[in-house]
mmCIF file of C-alpha atoms in Angstrom:
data_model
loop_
_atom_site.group_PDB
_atom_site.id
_atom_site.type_symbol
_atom_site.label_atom_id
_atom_site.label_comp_id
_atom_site.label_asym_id
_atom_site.label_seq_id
_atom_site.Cartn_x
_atom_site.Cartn_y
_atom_site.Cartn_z
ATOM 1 C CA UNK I 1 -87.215 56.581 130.790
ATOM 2 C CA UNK I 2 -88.840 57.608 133.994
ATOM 3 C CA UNK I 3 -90.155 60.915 133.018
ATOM 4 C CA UNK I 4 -91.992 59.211 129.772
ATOM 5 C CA UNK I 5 -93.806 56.163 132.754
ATOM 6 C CA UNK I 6 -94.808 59.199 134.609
ATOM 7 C CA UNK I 7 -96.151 61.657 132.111
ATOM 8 C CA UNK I 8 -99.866 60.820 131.055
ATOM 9 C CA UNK I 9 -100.112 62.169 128.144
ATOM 10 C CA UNK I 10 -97.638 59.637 126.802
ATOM 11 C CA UNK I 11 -99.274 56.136 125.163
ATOM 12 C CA UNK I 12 -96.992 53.175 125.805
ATOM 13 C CA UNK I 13 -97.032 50.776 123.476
ATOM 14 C CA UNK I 14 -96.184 47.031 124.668
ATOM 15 C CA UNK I 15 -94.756 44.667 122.185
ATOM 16 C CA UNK I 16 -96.179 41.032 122.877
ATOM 17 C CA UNK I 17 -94.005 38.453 121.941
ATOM 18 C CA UNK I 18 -93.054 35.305 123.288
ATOM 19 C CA UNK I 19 -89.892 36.933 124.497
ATOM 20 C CA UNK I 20 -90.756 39.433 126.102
ATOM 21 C CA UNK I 21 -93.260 37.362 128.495
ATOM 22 C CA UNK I 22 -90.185 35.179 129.112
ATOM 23 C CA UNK I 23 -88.007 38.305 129.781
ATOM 24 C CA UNK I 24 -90.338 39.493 132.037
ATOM 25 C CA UNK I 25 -91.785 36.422 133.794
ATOM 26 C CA UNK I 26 -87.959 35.108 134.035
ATOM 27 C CA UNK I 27 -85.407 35.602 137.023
ATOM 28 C CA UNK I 28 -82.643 37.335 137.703
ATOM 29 C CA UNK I 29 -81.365 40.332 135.776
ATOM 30 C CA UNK I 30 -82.403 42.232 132.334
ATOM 31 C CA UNK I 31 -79.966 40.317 129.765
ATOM 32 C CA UNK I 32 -80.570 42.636 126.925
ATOM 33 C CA UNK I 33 -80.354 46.062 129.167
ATOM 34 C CA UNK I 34 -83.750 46.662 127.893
ATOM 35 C CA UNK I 35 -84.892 47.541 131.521
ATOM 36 C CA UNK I 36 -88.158 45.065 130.533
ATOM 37 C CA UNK I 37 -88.834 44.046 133.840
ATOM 38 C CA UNK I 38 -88.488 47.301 135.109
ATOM 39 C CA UNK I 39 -91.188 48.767 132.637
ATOM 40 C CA UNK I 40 -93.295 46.164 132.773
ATOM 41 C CA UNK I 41 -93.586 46.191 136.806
ATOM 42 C CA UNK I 42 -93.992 50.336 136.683
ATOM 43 C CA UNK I 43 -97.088 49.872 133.942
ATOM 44 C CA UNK I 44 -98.725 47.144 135.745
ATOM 45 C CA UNK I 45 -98.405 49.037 138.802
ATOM 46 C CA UNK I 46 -100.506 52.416 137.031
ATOM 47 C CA UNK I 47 -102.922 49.872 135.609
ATOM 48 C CA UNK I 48 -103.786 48.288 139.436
ATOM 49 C CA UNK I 49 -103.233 52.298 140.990
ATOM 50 C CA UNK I 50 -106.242 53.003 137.757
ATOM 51 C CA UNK I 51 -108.177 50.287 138.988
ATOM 52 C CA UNK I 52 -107.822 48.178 136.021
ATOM 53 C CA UNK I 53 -108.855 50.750 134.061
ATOM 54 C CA UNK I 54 -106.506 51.150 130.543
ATOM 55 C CA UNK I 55 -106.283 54.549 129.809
ATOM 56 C CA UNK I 56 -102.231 54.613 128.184
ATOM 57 C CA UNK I 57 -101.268 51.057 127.306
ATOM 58 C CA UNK I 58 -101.001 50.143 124.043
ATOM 59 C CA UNK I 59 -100.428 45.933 123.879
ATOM 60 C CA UNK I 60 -99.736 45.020 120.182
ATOM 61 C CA UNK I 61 -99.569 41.055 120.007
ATOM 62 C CA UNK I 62 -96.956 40.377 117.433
ATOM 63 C CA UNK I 63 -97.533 37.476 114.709
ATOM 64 C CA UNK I 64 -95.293 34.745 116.889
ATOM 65 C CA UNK I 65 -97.520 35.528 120.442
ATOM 66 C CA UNK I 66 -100.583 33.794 121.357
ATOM 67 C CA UNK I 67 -103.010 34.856 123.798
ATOM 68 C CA UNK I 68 -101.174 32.973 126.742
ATOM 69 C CA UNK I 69 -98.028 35.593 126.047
ATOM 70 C CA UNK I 70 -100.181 38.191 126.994
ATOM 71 C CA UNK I 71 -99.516 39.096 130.634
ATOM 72 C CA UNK I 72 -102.714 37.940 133.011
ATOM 73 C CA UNK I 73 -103.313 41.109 134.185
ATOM 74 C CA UNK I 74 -103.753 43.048 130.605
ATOM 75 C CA UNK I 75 -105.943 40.312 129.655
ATOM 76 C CA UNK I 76 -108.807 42.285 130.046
ATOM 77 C CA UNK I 77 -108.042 44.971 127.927
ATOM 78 C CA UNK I 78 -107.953 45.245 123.970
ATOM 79 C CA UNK I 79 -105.202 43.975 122.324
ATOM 80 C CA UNK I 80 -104.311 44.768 118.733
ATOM 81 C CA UNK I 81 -103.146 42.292 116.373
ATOM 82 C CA UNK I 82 -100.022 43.311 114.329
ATOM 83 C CA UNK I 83 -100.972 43.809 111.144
ATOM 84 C CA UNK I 84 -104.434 42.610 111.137
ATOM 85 C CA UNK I 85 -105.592 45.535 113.457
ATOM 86 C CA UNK I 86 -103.338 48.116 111.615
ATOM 87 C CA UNK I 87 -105.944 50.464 110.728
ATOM 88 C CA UNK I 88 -107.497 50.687 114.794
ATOM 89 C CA UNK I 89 -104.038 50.279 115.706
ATOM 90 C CA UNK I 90 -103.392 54.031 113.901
ATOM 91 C CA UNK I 91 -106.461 55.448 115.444
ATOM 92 C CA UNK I 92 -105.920 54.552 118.952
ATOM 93 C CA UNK I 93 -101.867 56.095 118.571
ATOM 94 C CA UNK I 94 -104.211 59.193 117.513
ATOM 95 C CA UNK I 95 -106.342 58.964 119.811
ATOM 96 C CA UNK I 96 -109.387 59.055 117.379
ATOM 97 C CA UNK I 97 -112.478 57.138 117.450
ATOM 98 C CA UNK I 98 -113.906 54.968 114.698
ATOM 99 C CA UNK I 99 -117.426 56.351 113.834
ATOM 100 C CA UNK I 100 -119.709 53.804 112.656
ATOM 101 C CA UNK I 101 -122.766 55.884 111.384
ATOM 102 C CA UNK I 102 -125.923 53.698 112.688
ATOM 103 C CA UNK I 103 -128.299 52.169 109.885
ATOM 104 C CA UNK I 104 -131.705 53.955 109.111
ATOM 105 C CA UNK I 105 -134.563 51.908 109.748
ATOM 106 C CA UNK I 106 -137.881 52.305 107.969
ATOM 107 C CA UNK I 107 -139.632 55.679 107.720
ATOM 108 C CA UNK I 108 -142.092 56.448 110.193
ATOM 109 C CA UNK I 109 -145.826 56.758 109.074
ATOM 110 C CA UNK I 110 -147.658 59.039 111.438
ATOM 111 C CA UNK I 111 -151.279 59.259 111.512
ATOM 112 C CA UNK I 112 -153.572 61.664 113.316
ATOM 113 C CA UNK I 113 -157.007 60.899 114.190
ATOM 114 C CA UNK I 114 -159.561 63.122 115.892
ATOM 115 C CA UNK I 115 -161.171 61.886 119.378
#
C-alpha cells in the first residue's frame, strides 16, 4: 500500500461517501481493516506538503454523499460526481484534457487607405 502513496505517477482515487467521512472522522481503530484512516491522513498530508495544490487525487462523490461528506481540506479541489461526471471522470484517469475548440467570431474587414 505504501509504495502505491509514494509513487507519483499513481492517481488515487477517493470514494466519497457518507461512510467513509465517518470512518475517517471517527475514533479509535479501522473496523473494516480498510486502513481508511491511514490513507486518508498520508494523502492529506501530500496535498498540505503540495501546498494545496491537487496534482494525484481523484475524489469521486458517490450518489448517497453531499458536499458536507467531502473532507474540508479537498474542498477546494474538483470533485466528480458519480455518474453524472462519467465522461471527465474517464479523461482525468487518462490524464487527457477536454478540448473545447473556441467559437469564430465575425470575419475581419480590413481596409487600406493612403495618407
Amino acid at each position: 500500500m505504501d509504495s502505491y502513496l509514494k509513487d507519483k505517477s499513481v492517481l488515487i482515487i477517493v470514494v466519497i461517501s457518507p461512510k467513509y467521512k465517518a470512518d475517517v472522522e471517527g475514533y479509535g481503530e479501522d473496523e473494516h481493516g480498510l486502513h481508511t484512516k491511514y490513507i486518508h491522513t498520508q494523502i492529506q498530508n501530500e496535498f498540505i506538503q503540495q501546498h494545496c495544490l491537487n496534482f494525484r487525487l481523484v475524489p469521486i462523490l458517490f450518489p448517497t454523499a453531499t458536499k458536507k461528506h467531502v473532507p474540508a481540506w479537498l474542498q477546494s479541489t474538483r470533485i466528480y460526481r458519480w455518474p453524472q461526471d462519467t465522461q471527465d471522470l474517464v479523461l482525468r484517469l487518462l490524464r487527457e484534457e477536454r478540448y473545447i475548440f473556441p467559437s469564430l467570431g465575425k470575419e475581419v474587414t480590413l481596409s487600406i487607405r493612403p495618407l
